[in-house]
Short mmCIF file of C-alpha atoms and ligand atoms in Angstrom, two decimals:
data_model
loop_
_atom_site.label_atom_id
_atom_site.label_comp_id
_atom_site.label_asym_id
_atom_site.label_seq_id
_atom_site.Cartn_x
_atom_site.Cartn_y
_atom_site.Cartn_z
CA MET A 1 -156.94 -16.94 -135.90
CA SER A 2 -153.39 -15.89 -135.09
CA ASN A 3 -152.27 -19.47 -134.42
CA GLN A 4 -153.35 -20.69 -137.85
CA ASN A 5 -151.85 -17.57 -139.30
CA LEU A 6 -148.43 -18.34 -137.77
CA LEU A 7 -148.51 -21.91 -139.09
CA ASN A 8 -149.38 -20.70 -142.58
CA ARG A 9 -146.67 -18.09 -142.52
CA SER A 10 -144.17 -20.72 -141.40
CA LEU A 11 -145.18 -23.10 -144.18
CA GLN A 12 -144.97 -20.28 -146.72
CA SER A 13 -141.59 -18.96 -145.65
CA VAL A 14 -139.62 -21.50 -143.61
CA TRP A 15 -138.12 -24.66 -145.08
CA HIS A 16 -138.02 -26.92 -142.04
CA PRO A 17 -135.11 -29.35 -141.45
CA CYS A 18 -135.22 -33.11 -141.88
CA THR A 19 -138.79 -32.82 -143.18
CA GLN A 20 -140.77 -33.75 -146.27
CA MET A 21 -142.72 -30.50 -146.23
CA LYS A 22 -145.79 -32.07 -147.86
CA GLN A 23 -146.34 -34.16 -144.73
CA HIS A 24 -147.34 -30.98 -142.97
CA GLU A 25 -150.59 -31.11 -144.92
CA ALA A 26 -151.55 -33.92 -142.53
CA TYR A 27 -149.35 -33.20 -139.52
CA PRO A 28 -149.43 -29.56 -138.45
CA LEU A 29 -146.38 -27.75 -137.11
CA ILE A 30 -146.41 -27.01 -133.38
CA PRO A 31 -146.03 -23.27 -132.73
CA ILE A 32 -143.97 -22.97 -129.55
CA GLN A 33 -144.19 -19.81 -127.53
CA ARG A 34 -141.97 -20.45 -124.53
CA GLY A 35 -140.04 -23.06 -122.59
CA GLU A 36 -139.54 -23.70 -118.89
CA GLY A 37 -137.51 -26.58 -117.47
CA VAL A 38 -138.32 -29.76 -119.39
CA TRP A 39 -141.53 -28.22 -120.75
CA LEU A 40 -142.36 -26.50 -124.03
CA TYR A 41 -145.56 -24.45 -124.23
CA ASP A 42 -147.39 -23.81 -127.49
CA VAL A 43 -149.35 -20.68 -128.34
CA ALA A 44 -152.61 -22.37 -127.32
CA GLY A 45 -151.18 -23.18 -123.88
CA ASN A 46 -150.65 -26.92 -124.46
CA GLN A 47 -147.47 -28.26 -122.87
CA TYR A 48 -145.03 -30.92 -124.07
CA LEU A 49 -142.32 -32.64 -122.08
CA ASP A 50 -139.16 -32.26 -124.17
CA ALA A 51 -137.88 -35.86 -123.86
CA VAL A 52 -135.36 -35.40 -126.70
CA SER A 53 -133.78 -32.24 -125.29
CA SER A 54 -134.75 -30.37 -128.48
CA TRP A 55 -132.62 -32.60 -130.71
CA TRP A 56 -130.09 -33.48 -128.01
CA VAL A 57 -128.89 -29.96 -127.30
CA ASN A 58 -130.58 -28.96 -124.05
CA LEU A 59 -128.90 -30.10 -120.83
CA PHE A 60 -130.34 -28.08 -117.95
CA GLY A 61 -133.84 -27.21 -119.07
CA HIS A 62 -135.33 -24.35 -121.00
CA ASN A 63 -135.13 -20.87 -119.48
CA ASN A 64 -132.20 -21.89 -117.30
CA PRO A 65 -131.36 -18.93 -115.04
CA ARG A 66 -127.58 -19.47 -114.83
CA ILE A 67 -126.99 -19.81 -118.56
CA LYS A 68 -129.41 -16.98 -119.33
CA ASP A 69 -127.67 -14.64 -116.90
CA ALA A 70 -124.24 -15.45 -118.29
CA ILE A 71 -125.35 -14.58 -121.82
CA LYS A 72 -127.03 -11.37 -120.63
CA GLN A 73 -123.86 -10.26 -118.88
CA GLN A 74 -121.73 -11.01 -121.90
CA LEU A 75 -124.23 -9.15 -124.08
CA ASP A 76 -123.52 -5.98 -122.12
CA THR A 77 -119.77 -6.39 -122.63
CA LEU A 78 -118.93 -7.77 -126.07
CA GLU A 79 -121.30 -9.52 -128.46
CA HIS A 80 -118.71 -10.53 -131.04
CA VAL A 81 -115.30 -9.83 -132.45
CA MET A 82 -113.45 -11.67 -135.20
CA LEU A 83 -111.06 -14.27 -133.80
CA ALA A 84 -108.34 -13.86 -136.45
CA GLY A 85 -105.87 -11.41 -134.96
CA PHE A 86 -108.05 -10.86 -131.87
CA THR A 87 -108.96 -12.75 -128.74
CA HIS A 88 -111.24 -12.34 -125.72
CA GLU A 89 -111.73 -13.68 -122.21
CA PRO A 90 -114.65 -16.10 -122.83
CA VAL A 91 -112.91 -17.97 -125.66
CA VAL A 92 -109.64 -18.24 -123.70
CA ALA A 93 -111.36 -19.36 -120.49
CA LEU A 94 -113.43 -21.94 -122.37
CA SER A 95 -110.41 -23.31 -124.24
CA GLU A 96 -108.46 -23.65 -120.97
CA LYS A 97 -111.39 -25.45 -119.33
CA LEU A 98 -111.89 -27.85 -122.23
CA ALA A 99 -108.16 -28.58 -122.36
CA GLN A 100 -108.17 -29.44 -118.69
CA LEU A 101 -111.25 -31.67 -119.07
CA THR A 102 -110.14 -33.56 -122.19
CA GLY A 103 -106.35 -33.45 -122.08
CA LEU A 104 -106.41 -31.93 -125.57
CA GLY A 105 -104.90 -28.48 -125.38
CA HIS A 106 -105.74 -26.72 -128.65
CA ALA A 107 -109.30 -25.63 -129.45
CA PHE A 108 -110.59 -24.64 -132.89
CA TYR A 109 -114.17 -23.32 -132.96
CA ALA A 110 -117.12 -23.40 -135.35
CA SER A 111 -120.87 -23.14 -134.86
CA ASP A 112 -122.33 -26.56 -135.63
CA GLY A 113 -121.49 -30.22 -135.41
CA ALA A 114 -121.07 -30.88 -139.13
CA SER A 115 -118.52 -28.07 -139.35
CA ALA A 116 -116.59 -29.59 -136.45
CA THR A 117 -116.44 -32.86 -138.40
CA GLU A 118 -115.20 -30.99 -141.47
CA ILE A 119 -112.50 -29.28 -139.42
CA ALA A 120 -111.30 -32.52 -137.83
CA LEU A 121 -111.11 -34.25 -141.24
CA LYS A 122 -109.25 -31.32 -142.81
CA MET A 123 -106.85 -31.04 -139.87
CA SER A 124 -106.06 -34.74 -139.90
CA PHE A 125 -105.37 -34.76 -143.63
CA HIS A 126 -103.33 -31.56 -143.38
CA TYR A 127 -101.33 -32.91 -140.42
CA TRP A 128 -100.18 -35.89 -142.49
CA ARG A 129 -99.40 -33.64 -145.46
CA ASN A 130 -97.36 -31.30 -143.25
CA SER A 131 -95.59 -34.38 -141.88
CA GLY A 132 -94.53 -35.56 -145.33
CA LYS A 133 -97.23 -38.24 -145.63
CA SER A 134 -99.44 -36.70 -148.27
CA ASN A 135 -100.65 -40.13 -149.40
CA LYS A 136 -102.73 -40.39 -146.19
CA THR A 137 -105.93 -38.92 -147.67
CA LYS A 138 -108.68 -41.38 -146.78
CA PHE A 139 -111.08 -41.73 -143.88
CA ILE A 140 -112.94 -44.62 -142.34
CA SER A 141 -116.03 -44.64 -140.11
CA LEU A 142 -118.49 -47.18 -138.75
CA GLN A 143 -121.50 -48.65 -140.50
CA ASN A 144 -124.60 -46.62 -139.56
CA SER A 145 -122.44 -43.75 -138.34
CA TYR A 146 -123.62 -40.15 -138.31
CA HIS A 147 -121.23 -37.22 -138.39
CA GLY A 148 -123.35 -34.44 -139.91
CA GLU A 149 -124.72 -33.56 -143.31
CA THR A 150 -122.47 -31.08 -145.06
CA LEU A 151 -120.77 -32.79 -148.02
CA GLY A 152 -117.55 -33.67 -146.19
CA ALA A 153 -119.33 -34.88 -143.06
CA LEU A 154 -121.87 -36.79 -145.15
CA GLY A 155 -118.91 -38.52 -146.81
CA VAL A 156 -118.15 -40.30 -143.52
CA THR A 157 -121.82 -40.62 -142.47
CA ASP A 158 -123.57 -43.91 -143.23
CA VAL A 159 -127.31 -43.33 -142.94
CA ALA A 160 -128.91 -44.18 -146.28
CA ILE A 161 -131.88 -41.81 -146.07
CA PHE A 162 -129.56 -38.82 -145.63
CA LYS A 163 -126.74 -40.01 -147.88
CA ASP A 164 -127.91 -41.95 -150.91
CA THR A 165 -129.36 -39.02 -152.87
CA TYR A 166 -126.09 -37.10 -152.64
CA ALA A 167 -123.78 -40.07 -153.27
CA PRO A 168 -122.43 -38.65 -156.57
CA LEU A 169 -121.17 -35.57 -154.70
CA LEU A 170 -119.43 -37.30 -151.83
CA MET A 171 -115.87 -38.24 -151.03
CA GLN A 172 -115.46 -41.99 -150.76
CA SER A 173 -114.85 -43.54 -147.37
CA ALA A 174 -114.94 -47.10 -146.09
CA GLN A 175 -117.30 -48.25 -143.32
CA MET A 176 -116.13 -50.71 -140.71
CA PRO A 177 -118.52 -53.27 -139.15
CA SER A 178 -120.51 -51.58 -136.39
CA PRO A 179 -120.15 -53.05 -132.89
CA ASP A 180 -123.79 -52.00 -132.13
CA PHE A 181 -124.78 -55.04 -130.05
CA ARG A 182 -128.17 -55.31 -131.72
CA LEU A 183 -126.20 -56.71 -134.66
CA ALA A 184 -124.54 -59.45 -132.60
CA GLU A 185 -125.32 -63.08 -133.29
CA ALA A 186 -127.71 -64.92 -130.99
CA GLY A 187 -125.88 -65.93 -127.85
CA GLU A 188 -122.90 -63.70 -128.56
CA SER A 189 -122.04 -61.27 -125.76
CA ALA A 190 -121.72 -57.55 -126.46
CA GLU A 191 -118.06 -57.80 -125.53
CA SER A 192 -117.12 -60.69 -127.79
CA PHE A 193 -119.11 -59.11 -130.62
CA ALA A 194 -117.22 -55.84 -130.10
CA LEU A 195 -113.92 -57.71 -130.15
CA ARG A 196 -114.92 -59.51 -133.33
CA CYS A 197 -115.71 -56.15 -134.98
CA ALA A 198 -112.39 -54.76 -133.74
CA GLU A 199 -110.58 -57.66 -135.42
CA GLN A 200 -112.21 -56.70 -138.71
CA LEU A 201 -111.15 -53.10 -138.13
CA GLU A 202 -107.61 -54.23 -137.49
CA HIS A 203 -107.58 -56.30 -140.64
CA TYR A 204 -108.71 -53.34 -142.75
CA VAL A 205 -106.35 -50.87 -141.12
CA SER A 206 -103.38 -53.21 -141.44
CA GLN A 207 -104.02 -53.39 -145.19
CA HIS A 208 -104.75 -49.70 -145.82
CA HIS A 209 -102.94 -47.64 -143.17
CA HIS A 210 -100.53 -46.06 -145.66
CA GLU A 211 -103.47 -44.22 -147.25
CA LEU A 212 -105.61 -43.68 -144.12
CA ALA A 213 -105.65 -40.31 -142.36
CA ALA A 214 -108.23 -41.03 -139.65
CA PHE A 215 -110.93 -43.23 -138.20
CA ILE A 216 -113.91 -41.15 -137.02
CA ILE A 217 -116.20 -42.73 -134.44
CA GLU A 218 -119.11 -41.92 -132.13
CA PRO A 219 -117.91 -43.19 -128.72
CA LEU A 220 -120.24 -45.72 -126.99
CA VAL A 221 -123.53 -44.73 -128.67
CA GLN A 222 -124.33 -44.33 -132.37
CA CYS A 223 -127.19 -41.96 -131.65
CA ALA A 224 -128.63 -41.19 -135.09
CA ALA A 225 -128.47 -44.91 -135.97
CA GLY A 226 -131.22 -45.37 -133.36
CA MET A 227 -129.17 -45.22 -130.15
CA GLY A 228 -126.97 -48.14 -131.17
CA MET A 229 -124.89 -48.93 -128.09
CA TYR A 230 -121.71 -50.97 -127.95
CA HIS A 231 -119.23 -52.42 -125.52
CA PRO A 232 -116.45 -49.98 -124.55
CA VAL A 233 -113.78 -52.55 -125.34
CA TYR A 234 -114.27 -51.62 -128.99
CA LEU A 235 -113.16 -48.07 -128.33
CA ARG A 236 -110.10 -49.26 -126.45
CA ARG A 237 -109.12 -51.61 -129.28
CA ALA A 238 -109.76 -48.90 -131.87
CA ARG A 239 -107.36 -46.62 -130.00
CA GLU A 240 -104.68 -49.32 -129.92
CA ILE A 241 -105.11 -50.21 -133.57
CA CYS A 242 -105.00 -46.57 -134.70
CA GLN A 243 -101.91 -46.01 -132.55
CA GLN A 244 -100.15 -49.04 -133.94
CA TYR A 245 -100.79 -48.15 -137.58
CA GLN A 246 -100.44 -44.36 -137.31
CA VAL A 247 -104.02 -43.45 -138.12
CA HIS A 248 -105.73 -40.62 -136.23
CA LEU A 249 -108.69 -41.42 -134.00
CA ILE A 250 -111.39 -38.74 -134.15
CA ALA A 251 -113.96 -39.00 -131.34
CA ASP A 252 -117.23 -37.42 -132.44
CA GLU A 253 -118.75 -36.60 -129.04
CA ILE A 254 -121.15 -34.07 -130.54
CA ALA A 255 -124.14 -36.04 -129.24
CA VAL A 256 -122.64 -38.10 -126.40
CA GLY A 257 -120.47 -35.39 -124.84
CA PHE A 258 -121.38 -33.38 -121.75
CA GLY A 259 -122.69 -36.15 -119.56
CA ARG A 260 -125.12 -38.01 -121.79
CA THR A 261 -123.39 -41.37 -121.31
CA GLY A 262 -122.86 -40.97 -117.57
CA THR A 263 -119.36 -39.46 -117.69
CA LEU A 264 -118.64 -35.93 -118.87
CA PHE A 265 -117.17 -37.38 -122.07
CA ALA A 266 -117.85 -40.91 -123.30
CA CYS A 267 -114.13 -41.52 -123.99
CA GLU A 268 -113.42 -41.24 -120.26
CA GLN A 269 -115.10 -44.60 -119.67
CA THR A 270 -112.27 -46.38 -121.43
CA ASN A 271 -109.49 -43.93 -120.64
CA VAL A 272 -109.09 -43.43 -124.36
CA ARG A 273 -107.45 -40.22 -125.45
CA PRO A 274 -108.35 -39.57 -129.08
CA ASP A 275 -106.26 -37.36 -131.39
CA PHE A 276 -109.28 -35.13 -131.99
CA ILE A 277 -112.55 -34.60 -130.13
CA CYS A 278 -115.51 -32.90 -131.81
CA LEU A 279 -118.00 -31.25 -129.46
CA SER A 280 -121.21 -29.29 -130.05
CA LYS A 281 -124.91 -29.74 -129.18
CA GLY A 282 -124.90 -29.67 -125.35
CA ILE A 283 -121.82 -27.47 -125.15
CA THR A 284 -123.91 -24.31 -124.61
CA GLY A 285 -126.64 -26.12 -122.70
CA GLY A 286 -128.76 -25.79 -125.83
CA TYR A 287 -128.68 -22.01 -125.90
CA LEU A 288 -126.51 -20.92 -128.80
CA PRO A 289 -124.82 -22.61 -131.76
CA LEU A 290 -121.21 -23.52 -130.97
CA SER A 291 -118.86 -26.36 -131.81
CA VAL A 292 -115.22 -27.07 -131.20
CA VAL A 293 -112.48 -29.45 -132.30
CA LEU A 294 -109.86 -30.17 -129.65
CA THR A 295 -106.52 -31.69 -130.53
CA THR A 296 -103.07 -32.62 -129.23
CA ASP A 297 -99.83 -30.64 -128.94
CA GLU A 298 -98.38 -32.97 -131.55
CA VAL A 299 -101.01 -32.13 -134.16
CA TYR A 300 -100.78 -28.44 -133.34
CA ALA A 301 -97.00 -28.46 -133.65
CA ALA A 302 -97.15 -29.89 -137.19
CA PHE A 303 -98.90 -26.69 -138.34
CA TYR A 304 -96.60 -24.27 -136.48
CA ASP A 305 -94.18 -23.05 -139.12
CA ASP A 306 -92.78 -20.08 -141.02
CA SER A 307 -94.76 -21.22 -144.03
CA VAL A 308 -98.27 -19.72 -144.12
CA ALA A 309 -99.60 -22.61 -146.20
CA LYS A 310 -98.63 -25.07 -143.47
CA GLY A 311 -100.99 -23.24 -141.10
CA PHE A 312 -104.62 -24.26 -140.69
CA LEU A 313 -106.26 -21.49 -142.73
CA HIS A 314 -109.85 -22.68 -142.24
CA SER A 315 -112.03 -19.70 -141.42
CA HIS A 316 -115.55 -19.16 -140.19
CA SER A 317 -117.02 -15.72 -139.49
CA TYR A 318 -118.47 -16.45 -136.05
CA THR A 319 -115.50 -18.49 -134.74
CA GLY A 320 -115.40 -18.39 -130.93
CA ASN A 321 -118.44 -16.14 -130.58
CA PRO A 322 -118.28 -14.60 -127.08
CA LEU A 323 -122.00 -15.05 -126.35
CA ALA A 324 -121.84 -18.75 -127.21
CA CYS A 325 -118.60 -19.17 -125.22
CA SER A 326 -120.19 -17.51 -122.19
CA ALA A 327 -123.13 -19.93 -122.42
CA ALA A 328 -120.63 -22.82 -122.59
CA LEU A 329 -118.74 -21.53 -119.55
CA ALA A 330 -121.99 -21.28 -117.59
CA THR A 331 -122.87 -24.82 -118.67
CA LEU A 332 -119.51 -26.16 -117.44
CA ALA A 333 -119.91 -24.19 -114.20
CA ILE A 334 -123.21 -25.99 -113.58
CA PHE A 335 -121.41 -29.34 -113.98
CA GLU A 336 -118.74 -28.19 -111.53
CA THR A 337 -121.00 -26.81 -108.82
CA GLU A 338 -124.20 -28.85 -108.95
CA ASN A 339 -123.01 -32.45 -108.75
CA VAL A 340 -124.72 -33.14 -112.05
CA LEU A 341 -123.17 -36.49 -112.95
CA GLU A 342 -123.92 -37.96 -109.54
CA LYS A 343 -127.52 -36.72 -109.56
CA ASN A 344 -127.90 -38.12 -113.07
CA ARG A 345 -126.86 -41.56 -111.83
CA ALA A 346 -129.75 -41.52 -109.36
CA LYS A 347 -132.17 -40.34 -112.04
CA ALA A 348 -130.99 -42.99 -114.49
CA ALA A 349 -131.41 -45.67 -111.80
CA TYR A 350 -134.94 -44.45 -111.08
CA LEU A 351 -135.79 -44.45 -114.78
CA THR A 352 -134.38 -47.96 -115.19
CA THR A 353 -136.66 -49.43 -112.52
CA LYS A 354 -139.65 -47.61 -114.00
CA MET A 355 -138.91 -49.08 -117.44
CA GLN A 356 -140.32 -52.37 -116.12
CA ALA A 357 -143.71 -51.04 -117.24
CA PHE A 358 -142.60 -51.46 -120.86
CA THR A 359 -141.48 -55.07 -120.63
CA HIS A 360 -144.93 -56.51 -121.36
CA LEU A 361 -144.96 -54.69 -124.72
CA PRO A 362 -143.53 -56.32 -127.87
CA ILE A 363 -140.14 -54.65 -127.51
CA GLU A 364 -136.52 -55.79 -127.70
CA HIS A 365 -133.05 -54.50 -126.90
CA LEU A 366 -134.09 -52.36 -123.95
CA ARG A 367 -130.82 -50.53 -123.34
CA TYR A 368 -129.29 -47.83 -121.20
CA GLN A 369 -126.20 -45.68 -121.27
CA GLY A 370 -126.14 -42.92 -118.69
CA MET A 371 -129.01 -40.53 -119.47
CA ILE A 372 -129.93 -42.30 -122.72
CA THR A 373 -132.62 -45.00 -122.68
CA ALA A 374 -133.82 -46.81 -125.79
CA PHE A 375 -135.76 -49.86 -126.97
CA ASP A 376 -136.91 -51.22 -130.30
CA VAL A 377 -140.61 -51.84 -130.90
CA LYS A 378 -141.65 -54.91 -132.86
CA SER A 379 -144.37 -53.36 -134.98
CA GLU A 380 -145.68 -54.34 -138.39
CA SER A 381 -146.72 -50.78 -139.09
CA VAL A 382 -144.52 -48.90 -141.56
CA HIS A 383 -145.80 -45.68 -139.98
CA PHE A 384 -144.85 -46.59 -136.43
CA SER A 385 -142.39 -43.72 -135.98
CA ARG A 386 -144.77 -41.07 -137.32
CA ASP A 387 -147.82 -42.41 -135.47
CA CYS A 388 -145.94 -42.73 -132.19
CA TYR A 389 -144.61 -39.17 -132.50
CA ALA A 390 -148.12 -37.85 -133.21
CA ALA A 391 -149.75 -39.86 -130.42
CA ALA A 392 -147.11 -38.69 -127.96
CA LEU A 393 -147.76 -35.03 -128.80
CA LYS A 394 -151.44 -35.60 -128.03
CA ASN A 395 -150.29 -37.01 -124.69
CA GLY A 396 -148.13 -33.97 -123.94
CA LEU A 397 -144.81 -35.59 -124.81
CA LEU A 398 -142.16 -34.78 -127.40
CA ILE A 399 -140.39 -37.94 -128.58
CA ARG A 400 -139.09 -38.61 -132.09
CA PRO A 401 -138.68 -42.34 -132.63
CA ILE A 402 -135.94 -43.27 -135.11
CA GLY A 403 -137.56 -46.00 -137.18
CA ASN A 404 -138.83 -48.47 -134.60
CA THR A 405 -136.47 -47.23 -131.90
CA VAL A 406 -138.09 -45.23 -129.12
CA TYR A 407 -135.62 -43.35 -126.97
CA PHE A 408 -135.48 -40.87 -124.12
CA MET A 409 -132.72 -38.28 -123.87
CA PRO A 410 -134.27 -35.69 -121.54
CA PRO A 411 -132.70 -32.59 -120.00
CA TYR A 412 -130.84 -33.51 -116.79
CA THR A 413 -133.15 -31.31 -114.73
CA ILE A 414 -136.02 -33.76 -115.18
CA SER A 415 -137.62 -34.68 -111.83
CA GLU A 416 -138.88 -38.10 -110.74
CA SER A 417 -142.50 -37.08 -111.26
CA GLU A 418 -141.60 -35.77 -114.72
CA ILE A 419 -139.92 -39.10 -115.48
CA ASP A 420 -143.18 -40.79 -114.42
CA PHE A 421 -145.13 -38.51 -116.75
CA MET A 422 -142.69 -39.13 -119.62
CA LEU A 423 -142.85 -42.91 -119.32
CA ASP A 424 -146.60 -42.99 -118.83
CA ALA A 425 -147.25 -40.86 -121.91
CA ALA A 426 -144.71 -42.87 -123.93
CA LEU A 427 -146.29 -46.17 -122.91
CA LYS A 428 -149.72 -45.02 -124.08
CA SER A 429 -148.32 -43.63 -127.32
CA VAL A 430 -146.34 -46.76 -128.20
CA GLN A 431 -149.42 -48.92 -127.55
CA LEU A 432 -151.47 -46.73 -129.88
CA ALA A 433 -148.89 -46.74 -132.67
CA ILE A 434 -147.92 -50.45 -132.73
C1 PLP B 1 -125.90 -34.06 -134.50
C2 PLP B 1 -124.61 -34.72 -134.78
C3 PLP B 1 -123.69 -34.15 -135.68
C4 PLP B 1 -123.99 -32.91 -136.49
O1 PLP B 1 -124.22 -31.78 -135.70
P1 PLP B 1 -125.02 -30.55 -136.34
O2 PLP B 1 -124.87 -29.46 -135.36
O3 PLP B 1 -126.43 -31.02 -136.49
O4 PLP B 1 -124.38 -30.27 -137.66
C5 PLP B 1 -122.48 -34.80 -135.86
N1 PLP B 1 -122.19 -35.92 -135.18
C6 PLP B 1 -123.04 -36.48 -134.31
C7 PLP B 1 -122.62 -37.71 -133.57
C8 PLP B 1 -124.29 -35.92 -134.10
O5 PLP B 1 -125.18 -36.51 -133.29
#
């Protein structure tokens, strides 16, 4: 059978990400043939509602006509040209747009989130070096933070399962107490917990600022930690503390950017302007790999010099790829013309009322932030995550619980009846897996 054949060929030749490959002896791969809207179709014709936006990248559904057309047009014009010494319309137009949206006027491109983290860390360090403060070489991040898995990014990531094995290879960084309100004490409000964590941040920074280059943070939601959400006051305090002690603030909006938290960028909710923003994932609507680091005039100016070595010499072959930039421009055009954020508010409100169906289950910390919904299941089973994932697939739903956290992060094009389907299938699957 051709289906079985494809699965065997994949297992023979493809090393799949974030996977213990031996588990595929018991849990077969799903061979996907095509996508349409929120749906993925396998080669046998089964369909799955993509409730995780294919690892948080898809914004406006699969086979989106506007993004597809933009890429096709660009394909007929220019597929790629090196960006050192050359430039092109899509990369300029995208940089101008992102500058206008974030207030950060200088865009440096790569192709994936981890590389954006690397670039922001290198730029921050190099800024201080160019400014005569070469002792500022260290970075801090939050407990349970996730900033990607290349060695530099893993150095500021704090997820044991990804990090511990490689510990001997990693640069040292310190982790600040996470304001994730699941960690608050009983009776403590999210806000006072966030303020308490910010005090601990301030204490650390006040002691170590002379050696600190930057604090990197996921604004509002620590997604890979299991959608850990926190009060925005933390972000505001972090900005003030970093300002006071001359430490850069790097906002990693790779997952939360482009509308996931209800605003285009999560930082907008606190009027915080970071020194660097890292963007990727949704930037192309989930079509092509692209990431970008945006920064201030001040940072840019510190590199602008007659000395070549003071320049930021980081290079990446596909920097500013025109096809990816055209997909990003089409994605931003959809935000501009289709009232996306407002429509999302209505969808999130609908989803919130429908979540009542889950409240009779043994769950806790039911939480919402824009188009992200999550709850933690009180299950004794050590295989909850795996069993829930497998049960959901049988019910026509793609969810990937993180430990005991079940979450929904669907494409924004999801309809009310598709939300009903998603929640219904999830409810059945959670009940089976508990
Ligand atoms: C996914 C993610 C990254 C890494 O992006 P990749 O493209 O997978 O390298 C970094 N930071 C955050 C917050 C992420 O969610």
